[in-house]
Short mmCIF file of C-alpha atoms in Angstrom, two decimals:
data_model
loop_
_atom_site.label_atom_id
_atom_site.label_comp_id
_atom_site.label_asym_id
_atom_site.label_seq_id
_atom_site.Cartn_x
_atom_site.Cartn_y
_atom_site.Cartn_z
CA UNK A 1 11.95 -6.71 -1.66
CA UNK A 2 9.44 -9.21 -1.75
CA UNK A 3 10.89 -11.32 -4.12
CA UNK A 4 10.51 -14.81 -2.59
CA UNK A 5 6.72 -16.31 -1.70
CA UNK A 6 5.71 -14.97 1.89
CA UNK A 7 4.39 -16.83 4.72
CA UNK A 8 1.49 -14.88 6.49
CA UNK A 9 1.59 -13.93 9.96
CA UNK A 10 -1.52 -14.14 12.22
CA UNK A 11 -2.63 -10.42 12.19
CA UNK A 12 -3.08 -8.17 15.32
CA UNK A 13 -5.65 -5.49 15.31
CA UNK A 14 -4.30 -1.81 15.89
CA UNK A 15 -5.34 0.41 18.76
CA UNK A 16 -7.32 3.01 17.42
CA UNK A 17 -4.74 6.10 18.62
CA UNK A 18 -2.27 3.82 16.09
CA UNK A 19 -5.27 4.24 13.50
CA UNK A 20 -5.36 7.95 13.64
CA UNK A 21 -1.67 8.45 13.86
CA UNK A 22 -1.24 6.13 10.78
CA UNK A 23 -4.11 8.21 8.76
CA UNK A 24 -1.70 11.23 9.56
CA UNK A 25 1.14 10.21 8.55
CA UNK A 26 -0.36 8.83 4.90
CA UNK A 27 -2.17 11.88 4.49
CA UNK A 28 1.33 13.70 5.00
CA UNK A 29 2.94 11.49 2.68
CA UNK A 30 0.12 11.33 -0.17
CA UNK A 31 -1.83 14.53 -0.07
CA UNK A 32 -4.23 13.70 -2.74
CA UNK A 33 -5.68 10.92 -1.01
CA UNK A 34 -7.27 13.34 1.39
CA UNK A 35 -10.60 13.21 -1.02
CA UNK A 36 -10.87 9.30 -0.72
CA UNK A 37 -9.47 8.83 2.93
CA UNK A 38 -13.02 8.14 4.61
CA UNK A 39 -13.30 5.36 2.27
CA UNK A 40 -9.52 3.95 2.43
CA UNK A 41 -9.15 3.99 5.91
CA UNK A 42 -13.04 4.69 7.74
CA UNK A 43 -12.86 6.06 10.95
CA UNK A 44 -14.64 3.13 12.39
CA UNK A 45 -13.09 0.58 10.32
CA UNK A 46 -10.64 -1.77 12.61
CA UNK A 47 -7.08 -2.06 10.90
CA UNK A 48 -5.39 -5.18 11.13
CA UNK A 49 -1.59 -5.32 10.67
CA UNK A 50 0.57 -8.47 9.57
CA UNK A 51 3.99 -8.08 10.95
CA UNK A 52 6.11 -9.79 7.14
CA UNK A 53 9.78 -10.55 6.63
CA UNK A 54 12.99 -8.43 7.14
CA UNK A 55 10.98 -6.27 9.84
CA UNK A 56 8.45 -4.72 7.11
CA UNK A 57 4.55 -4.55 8.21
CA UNK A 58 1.34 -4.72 6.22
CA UNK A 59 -1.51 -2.70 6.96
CA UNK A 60 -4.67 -4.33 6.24
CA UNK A 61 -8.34 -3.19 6.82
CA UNK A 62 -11.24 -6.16 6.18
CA UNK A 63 -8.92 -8.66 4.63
CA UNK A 64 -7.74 -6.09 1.91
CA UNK A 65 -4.29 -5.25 2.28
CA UNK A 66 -3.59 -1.23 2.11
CA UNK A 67 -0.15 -0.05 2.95
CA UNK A 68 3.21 -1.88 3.44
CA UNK A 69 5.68 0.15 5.55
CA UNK A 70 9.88 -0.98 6.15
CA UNK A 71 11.26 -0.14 9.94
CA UNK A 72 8.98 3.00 10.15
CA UNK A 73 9.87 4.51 6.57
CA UNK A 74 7.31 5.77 4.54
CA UNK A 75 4.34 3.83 4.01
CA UNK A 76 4.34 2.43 0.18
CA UNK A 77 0.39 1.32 -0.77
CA UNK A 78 0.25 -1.88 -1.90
CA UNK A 79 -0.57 -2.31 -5.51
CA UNK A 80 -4.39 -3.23 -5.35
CA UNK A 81 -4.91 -0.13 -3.72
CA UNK A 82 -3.11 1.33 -6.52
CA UNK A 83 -5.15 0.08 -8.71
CA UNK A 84 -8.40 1.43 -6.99
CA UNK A 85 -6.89 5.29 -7.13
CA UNK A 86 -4.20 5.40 -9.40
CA UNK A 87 -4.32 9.41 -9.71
CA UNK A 88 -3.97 9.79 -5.78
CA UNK A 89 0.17 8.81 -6.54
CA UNK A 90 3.11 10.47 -8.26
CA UNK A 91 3.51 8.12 -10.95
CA UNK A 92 6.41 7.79 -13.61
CA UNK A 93 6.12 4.89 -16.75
CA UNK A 94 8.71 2.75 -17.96
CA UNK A 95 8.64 1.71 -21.83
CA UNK A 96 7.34 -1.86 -23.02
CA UNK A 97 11.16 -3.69 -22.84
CA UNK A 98 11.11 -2.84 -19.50
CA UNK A 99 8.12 -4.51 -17.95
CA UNK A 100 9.44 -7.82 -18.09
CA UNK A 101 12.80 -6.95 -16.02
CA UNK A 102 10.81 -5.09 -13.57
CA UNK A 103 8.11 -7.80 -12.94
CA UNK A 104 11.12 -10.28 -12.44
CA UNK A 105 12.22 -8.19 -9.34
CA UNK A 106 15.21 -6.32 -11.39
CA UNK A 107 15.91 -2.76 -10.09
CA UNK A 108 14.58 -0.16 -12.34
CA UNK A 109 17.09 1.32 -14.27
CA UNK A 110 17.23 5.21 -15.82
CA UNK A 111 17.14 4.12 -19.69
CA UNK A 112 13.55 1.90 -19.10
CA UNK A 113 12.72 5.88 -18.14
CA UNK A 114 14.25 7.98 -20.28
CA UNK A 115 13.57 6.18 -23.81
CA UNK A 116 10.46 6.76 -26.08
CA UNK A 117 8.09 5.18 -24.48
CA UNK A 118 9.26 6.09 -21.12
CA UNK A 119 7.44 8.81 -19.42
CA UNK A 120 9.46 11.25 -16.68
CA UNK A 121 7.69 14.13 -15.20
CA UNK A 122 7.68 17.04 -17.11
CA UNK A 123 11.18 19.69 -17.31
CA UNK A 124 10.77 22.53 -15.10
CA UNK A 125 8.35 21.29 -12.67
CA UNK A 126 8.56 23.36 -9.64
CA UNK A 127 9.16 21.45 -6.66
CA UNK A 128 6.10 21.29 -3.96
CA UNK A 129 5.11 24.69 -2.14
CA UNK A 130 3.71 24.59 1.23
CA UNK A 131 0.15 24.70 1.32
CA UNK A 132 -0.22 23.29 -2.34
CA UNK A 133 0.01 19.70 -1.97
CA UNK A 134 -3.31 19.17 -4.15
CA UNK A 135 -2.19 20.97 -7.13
CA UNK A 136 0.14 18.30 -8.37
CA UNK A 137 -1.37 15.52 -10.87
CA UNK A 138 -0.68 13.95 -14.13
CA UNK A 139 -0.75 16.70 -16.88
CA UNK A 140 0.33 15.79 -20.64
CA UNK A 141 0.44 12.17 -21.85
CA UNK A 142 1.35 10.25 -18.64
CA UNK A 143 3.84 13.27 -16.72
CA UNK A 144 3.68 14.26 -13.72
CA UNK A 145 3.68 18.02 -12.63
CA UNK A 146 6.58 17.94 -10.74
CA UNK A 147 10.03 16.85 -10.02
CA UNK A 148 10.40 13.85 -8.23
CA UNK A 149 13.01 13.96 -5.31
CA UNK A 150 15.29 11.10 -4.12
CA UNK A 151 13.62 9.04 -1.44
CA UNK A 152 9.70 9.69 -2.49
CA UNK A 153 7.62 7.09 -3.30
CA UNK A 154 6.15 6.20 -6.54
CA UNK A 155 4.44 4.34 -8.58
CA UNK A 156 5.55 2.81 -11.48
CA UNK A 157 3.08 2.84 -14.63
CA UNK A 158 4.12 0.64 -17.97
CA UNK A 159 3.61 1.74 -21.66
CA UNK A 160 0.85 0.43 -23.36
CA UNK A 161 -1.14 -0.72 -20.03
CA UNK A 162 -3.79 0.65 -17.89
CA UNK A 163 -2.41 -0.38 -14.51
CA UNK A 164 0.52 -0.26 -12.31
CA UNK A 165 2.88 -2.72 -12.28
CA UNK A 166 5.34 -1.49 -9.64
CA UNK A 167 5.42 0.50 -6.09
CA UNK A 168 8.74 1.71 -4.66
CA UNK A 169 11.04 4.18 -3.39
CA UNK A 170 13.21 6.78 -5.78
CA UNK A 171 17.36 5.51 -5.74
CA UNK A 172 17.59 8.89 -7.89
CA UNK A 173 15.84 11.65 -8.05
CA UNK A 174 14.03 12.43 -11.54
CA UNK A 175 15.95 15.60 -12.45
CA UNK A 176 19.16 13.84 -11.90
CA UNK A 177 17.70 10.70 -14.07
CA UNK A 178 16.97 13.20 -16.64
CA UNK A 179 20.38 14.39 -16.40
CA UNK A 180 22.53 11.04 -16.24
CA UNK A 181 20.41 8.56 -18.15
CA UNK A 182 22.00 5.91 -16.54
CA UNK A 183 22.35 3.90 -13.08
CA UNK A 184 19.41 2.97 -10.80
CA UNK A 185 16.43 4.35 -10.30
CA UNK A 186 13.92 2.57 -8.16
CA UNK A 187 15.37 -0.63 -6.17
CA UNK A 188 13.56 -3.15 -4.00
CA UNK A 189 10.26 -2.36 -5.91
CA UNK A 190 6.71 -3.77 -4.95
CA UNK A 191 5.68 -5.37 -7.86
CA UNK A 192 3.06 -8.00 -9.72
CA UNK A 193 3.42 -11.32 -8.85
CA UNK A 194 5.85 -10.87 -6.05
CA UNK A 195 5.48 -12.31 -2.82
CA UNK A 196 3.21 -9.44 -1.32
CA UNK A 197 1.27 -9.23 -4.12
CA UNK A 198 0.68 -13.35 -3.49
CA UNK A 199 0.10 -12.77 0.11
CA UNK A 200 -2.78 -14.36 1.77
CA UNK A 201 -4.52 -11.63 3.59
CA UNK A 202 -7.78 -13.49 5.05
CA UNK B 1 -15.56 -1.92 3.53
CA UNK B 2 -18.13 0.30 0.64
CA UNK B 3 -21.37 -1.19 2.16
CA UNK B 4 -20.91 0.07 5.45
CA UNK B 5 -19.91 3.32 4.10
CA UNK B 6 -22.97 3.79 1.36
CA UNK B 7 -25.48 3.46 4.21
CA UNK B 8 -24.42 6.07 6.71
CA UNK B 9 -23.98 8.59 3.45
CA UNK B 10 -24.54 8.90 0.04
CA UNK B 11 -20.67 9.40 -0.77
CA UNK B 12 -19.98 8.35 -3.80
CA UNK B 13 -17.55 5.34 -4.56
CA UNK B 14 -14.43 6.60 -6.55
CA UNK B 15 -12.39 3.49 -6.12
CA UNK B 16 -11.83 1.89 -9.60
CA UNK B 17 -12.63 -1.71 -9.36
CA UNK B 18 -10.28 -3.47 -10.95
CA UNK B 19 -10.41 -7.18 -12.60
CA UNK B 20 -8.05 -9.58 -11.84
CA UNK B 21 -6.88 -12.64 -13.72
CA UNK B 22 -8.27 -15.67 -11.81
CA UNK B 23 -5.39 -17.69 -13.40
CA UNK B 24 -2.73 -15.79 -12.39
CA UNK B 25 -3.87 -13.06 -9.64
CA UNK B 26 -2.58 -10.11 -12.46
CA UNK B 27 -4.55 -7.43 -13.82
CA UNK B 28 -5.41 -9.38 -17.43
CA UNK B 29 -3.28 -6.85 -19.44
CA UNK B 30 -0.09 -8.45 -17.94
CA UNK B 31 -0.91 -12.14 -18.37
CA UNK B 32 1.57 -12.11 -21.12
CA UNK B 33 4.26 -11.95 -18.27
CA UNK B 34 2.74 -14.23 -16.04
CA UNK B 35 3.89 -17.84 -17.52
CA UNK B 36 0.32 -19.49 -18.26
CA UNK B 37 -0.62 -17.54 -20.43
CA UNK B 38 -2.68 -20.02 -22.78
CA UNK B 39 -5.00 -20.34 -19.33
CA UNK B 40 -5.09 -17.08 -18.81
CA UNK B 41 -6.05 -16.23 -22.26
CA UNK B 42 -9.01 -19.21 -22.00
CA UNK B 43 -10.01 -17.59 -18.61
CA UNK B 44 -10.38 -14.48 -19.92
CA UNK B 45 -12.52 -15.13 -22.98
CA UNK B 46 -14.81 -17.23 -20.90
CA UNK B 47 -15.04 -14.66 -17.80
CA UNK B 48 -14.62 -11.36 -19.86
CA UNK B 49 -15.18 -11.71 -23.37
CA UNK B 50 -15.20 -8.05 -23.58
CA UNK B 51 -11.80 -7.54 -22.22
CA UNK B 52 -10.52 -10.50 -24.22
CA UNK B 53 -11.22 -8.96 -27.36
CA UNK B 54 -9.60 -5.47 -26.38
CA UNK B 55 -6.14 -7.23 -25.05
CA UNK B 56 -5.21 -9.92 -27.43
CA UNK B 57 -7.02 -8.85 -30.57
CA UNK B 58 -4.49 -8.89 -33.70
CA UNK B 59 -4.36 -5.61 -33.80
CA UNK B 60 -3.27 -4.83 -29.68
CA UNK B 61 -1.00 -7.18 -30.39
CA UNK B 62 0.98 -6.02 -33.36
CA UNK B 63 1.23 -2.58 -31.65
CA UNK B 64 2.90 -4.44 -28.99
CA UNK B 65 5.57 -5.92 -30.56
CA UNK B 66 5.85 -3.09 -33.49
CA UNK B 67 7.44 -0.89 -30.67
CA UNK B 68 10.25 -2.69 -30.43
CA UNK B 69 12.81 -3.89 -32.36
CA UNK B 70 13.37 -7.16 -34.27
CA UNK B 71 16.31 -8.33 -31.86
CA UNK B 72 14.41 -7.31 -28.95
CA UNK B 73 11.46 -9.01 -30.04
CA UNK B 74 13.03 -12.47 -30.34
CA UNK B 75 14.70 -12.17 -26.69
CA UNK B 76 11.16 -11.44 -25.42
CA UNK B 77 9.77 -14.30 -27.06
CA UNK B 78 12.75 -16.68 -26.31
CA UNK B 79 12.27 -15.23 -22.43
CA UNK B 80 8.22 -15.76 -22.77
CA UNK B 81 9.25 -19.16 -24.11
CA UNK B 82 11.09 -20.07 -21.23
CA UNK B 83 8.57 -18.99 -18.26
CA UNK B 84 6.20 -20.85 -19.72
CA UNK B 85 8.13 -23.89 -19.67
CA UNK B 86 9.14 -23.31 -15.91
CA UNK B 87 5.91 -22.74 -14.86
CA UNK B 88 4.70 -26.39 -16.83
CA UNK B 89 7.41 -27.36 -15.03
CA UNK B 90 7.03 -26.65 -11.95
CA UNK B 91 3.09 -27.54 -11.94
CA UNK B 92 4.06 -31.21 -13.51
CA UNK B 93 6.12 -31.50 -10.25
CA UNK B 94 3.42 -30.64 -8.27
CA UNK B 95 1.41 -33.13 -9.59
CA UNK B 96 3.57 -36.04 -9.78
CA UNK B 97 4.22 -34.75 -5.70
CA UNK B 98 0.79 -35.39 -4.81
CA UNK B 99 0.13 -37.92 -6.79
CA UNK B 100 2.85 -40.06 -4.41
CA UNK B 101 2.51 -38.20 -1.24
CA UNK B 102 1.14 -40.82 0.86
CA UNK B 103 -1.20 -39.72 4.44
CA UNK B 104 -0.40 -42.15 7.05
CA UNK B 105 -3.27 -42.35 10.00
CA UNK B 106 -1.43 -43.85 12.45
CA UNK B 107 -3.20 -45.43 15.66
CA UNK B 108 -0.62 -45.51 18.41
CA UNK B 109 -1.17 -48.16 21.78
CA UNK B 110 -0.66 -45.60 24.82
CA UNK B 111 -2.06 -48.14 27.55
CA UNK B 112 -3.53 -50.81 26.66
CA UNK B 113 -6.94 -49.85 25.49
CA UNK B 114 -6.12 -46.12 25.77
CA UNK B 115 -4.95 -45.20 21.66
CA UNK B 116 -3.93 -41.63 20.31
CA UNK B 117 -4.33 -41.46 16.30
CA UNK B 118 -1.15 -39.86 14.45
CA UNK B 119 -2.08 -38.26 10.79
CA UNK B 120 1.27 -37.66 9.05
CA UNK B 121 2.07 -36.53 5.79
CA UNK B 122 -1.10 -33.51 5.41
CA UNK B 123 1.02 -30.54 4.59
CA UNK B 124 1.99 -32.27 1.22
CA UNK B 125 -1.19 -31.16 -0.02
CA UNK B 126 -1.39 -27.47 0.86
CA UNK B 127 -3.17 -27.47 3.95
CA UNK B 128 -2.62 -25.35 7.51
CA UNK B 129 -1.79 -28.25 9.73
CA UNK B 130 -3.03 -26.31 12.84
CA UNK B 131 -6.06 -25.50 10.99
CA UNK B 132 -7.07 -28.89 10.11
CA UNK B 133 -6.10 -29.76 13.75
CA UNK B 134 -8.38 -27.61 14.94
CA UNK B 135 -11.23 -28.87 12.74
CA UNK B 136 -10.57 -32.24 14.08
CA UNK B 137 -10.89 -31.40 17.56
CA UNK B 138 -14.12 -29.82 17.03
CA UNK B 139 -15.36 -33.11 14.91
CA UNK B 140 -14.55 -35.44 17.28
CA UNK B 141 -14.80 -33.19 20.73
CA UNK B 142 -10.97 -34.41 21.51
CA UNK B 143 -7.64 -32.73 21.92
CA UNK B 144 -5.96 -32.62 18.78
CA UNK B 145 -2.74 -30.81 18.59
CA UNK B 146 0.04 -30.37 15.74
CA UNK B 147 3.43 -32.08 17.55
CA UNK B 148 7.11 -31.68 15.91
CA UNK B 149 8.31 -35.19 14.66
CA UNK B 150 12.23 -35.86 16.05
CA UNK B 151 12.50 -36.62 11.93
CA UNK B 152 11.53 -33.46 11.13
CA UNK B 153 8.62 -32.38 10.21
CA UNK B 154 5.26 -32.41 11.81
CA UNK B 155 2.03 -34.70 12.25
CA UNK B 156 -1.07 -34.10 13.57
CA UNK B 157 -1.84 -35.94 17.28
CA UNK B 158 -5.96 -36.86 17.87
CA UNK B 159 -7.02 -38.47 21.43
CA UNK B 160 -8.69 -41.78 21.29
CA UNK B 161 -9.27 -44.10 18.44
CA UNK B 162 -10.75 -42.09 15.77
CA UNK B 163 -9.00 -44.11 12.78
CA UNK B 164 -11.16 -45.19 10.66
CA UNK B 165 -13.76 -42.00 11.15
CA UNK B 166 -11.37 -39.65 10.51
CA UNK B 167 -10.45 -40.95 7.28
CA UNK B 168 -14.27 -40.88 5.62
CA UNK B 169 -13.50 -37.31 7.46
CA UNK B 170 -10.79 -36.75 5.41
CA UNK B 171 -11.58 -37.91 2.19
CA UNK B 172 -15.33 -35.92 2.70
CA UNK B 173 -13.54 -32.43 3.81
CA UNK B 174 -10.48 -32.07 2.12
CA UNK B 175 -11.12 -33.42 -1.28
CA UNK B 176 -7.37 -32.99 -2.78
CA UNK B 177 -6.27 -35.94 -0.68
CA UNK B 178 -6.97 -39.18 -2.93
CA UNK B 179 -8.64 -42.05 -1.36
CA UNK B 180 -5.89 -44.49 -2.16
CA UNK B 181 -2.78 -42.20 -1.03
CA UNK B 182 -3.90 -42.71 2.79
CA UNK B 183 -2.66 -45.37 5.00
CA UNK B 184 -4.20 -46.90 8.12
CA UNK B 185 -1.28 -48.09 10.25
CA UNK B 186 -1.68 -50.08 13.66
CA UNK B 187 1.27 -49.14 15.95
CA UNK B 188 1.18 -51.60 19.09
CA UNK B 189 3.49 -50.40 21.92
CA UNK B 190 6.39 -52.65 22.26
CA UNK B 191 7.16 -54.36 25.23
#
């Protein structure tokens, strides 16, 4: 998505009934942030946003860029963030020949996934029950508790390192990668080095 | 962001706080993808010795590349190869651009002993034009506006005569721009 270098807007400070309704809407979307929210997004803390290419918008609070969101989707965080609470996201991990294709900007494809060093979430999760948004984590070597449905957003781990290298939406949903082992799996991905990642937020 | 938050309450920080390559803005374990890597790697041992010896000690390393296979290893390297070349590339260009990028101060007759001064040719060397605009106007407490070129392009536009000031301004502020790249021009208004 962000492919190409981006040229920074000037950023416009959000009115605060914006603020709350945004710290709704990412505490809808990622649950087990609600722990770290006071220090993501502080009540008093005046969020900036940066209005970026091909109508997507940055959310940024003191010069550190949080969330990116396209045409009023779901808000994806923006890799640093990652970084700073990498258990707070559903996460899958792609195997080492991967890594290279997906920090070039190539769409994720199932076999990355499904290989050895690939890590899917485990068989049989149960999908989400009301009310039990917290219980849902990494468990065994890297997999998360559930199934991961088409359309959610995720974060892409890599074999062999510590941090993310990749934010984006599902193509396919992980029970049908599991299934196929081919095609698509995460397109238009946030990842290192791309032009968001280069942004200029001061 | 944290500071504010620590005094009003003891909450406890659980943000990770994550290093980043000053050479190539990545988390240090991906360096290897990054195209510099030799700078990277001499960053790294000089900022965070520690860290250096845990990513590219032999044996990290030949866990890297036993996991795949032998054909798969010699794409990688032929890829790794490549970026780096690109990205010598591409900083060689930039060089050799700013090396012959030329700044032209231009002082332009408006009536007779009313000038404007003209600075073209900034943006060559990475700078906000409207920025430095601004930081002229406040030096020499005169308009100073960024105006479109009919060439294309754009040049900064100073009231008065400030010629020869603004280029010890220049060269003391924005120390990129080489001494002998910029060019005092005299524009007298033809009649």
């Amino acid at each position: 998505m962000f492919k190409k270098d981006l040229q920074g807007a000037p950023k416009q400070k959000l009115k605060s009934s914006a603020q709350r309704a945004l710290r709704q809407s990412l505490l809808a979307t990622y649950p087990l942030l609600t722990p770290h929210i006071e220090e993501i997004l502080p009540k008093k803390g005046s969020l900036e946003s940066m209005k970026l290419p091909d109508r997507n918008t940055l959310y940024v609070l003191d010069s550190v860029p949080l969330f990116y969101q396209n045409d009023g989707s779901d808000l994806l965080p923006h890799l640093k963030l990652v970084h700073r609470f990498p258990q707070a996201f559903p996460s899958i991990r792609i195997d080492r020949g991967a890594i290279r294709f997906v920090l070039s900007g190539a769409t994720l494809m199932a076999p990355g996934l499904t290989s050895a060093g690939g890590r899917l979430p485990v068989d049989g999760g149960k999908p989400l029950e009301e009310g039990k948004e917290m219980e849902q984590g990494i468990v065994e070597d890297g997999r998360w508790s559930r199934e991961l449905a088409k359309g959610e957003p995720v974060v892409i781990m890599a074999e062999g390192k510590e941090e993310a290298c990749a934010v984006g939406t599902l193509a396919a949903g992980t029970d049908e990668v599991k299934a196929k082992g081919k095609g698509p799996v995460v397109e238009d991905a946030h990842f290192l080095g791309d032009g968001l990642w280069n942004l200029n937020t001061a | 962001m944290a500071d504010t938050e620590q005094s009003e309450a003891p909450v406890e920080l659980q943000s990770r706080n994550v290093i980043y390559c000053g050479v190539c803005t990545l988390p240090p374990e991906y360096c290897e993808y990054g195209g510099t890597v030799k700078k990277c790697q001499e960053w790294l041992e000089k900022h965070h010795p520690d860290m250096y010896a845990r990513i590219w000690s032999p044996e990290a390393l030949e866990a890297a590349t036993a996991a795949l296979s032998i054909d798969a290893q010699k794409r990688a390297a032929k890829d790794a190869q490549k970026k780096a070349a690109k990205a010598e590339a591409a900083e060689q260009k930039q060089a050799n651009k700013l090396a012959s990028s030329v700044v032209t101060i231009k002082r332009i007759e408006r009536n007779k002993k009313k000038f404007v001064t003209a600075v073209i040719g900034l943006e060559a060397f990475g700078l906000d034009l409207k920025k430095v605009a601004k930081d002229f106007g406040k030096k020499f407490a005169t308009g100073s506006s960024v105006t479109k070129l009919p060439s294309g392009g754009e040049e900064i536009v100073v009231q008065g005569d400030v010629s020869d000031e603004l280029e010890e301004f220049i060269l003391e502020k924005y120390k990129d721009v080489p001494e002998d790249n910029i060019e005092l021009v005299d524009d007298k208004k033809k009649k």
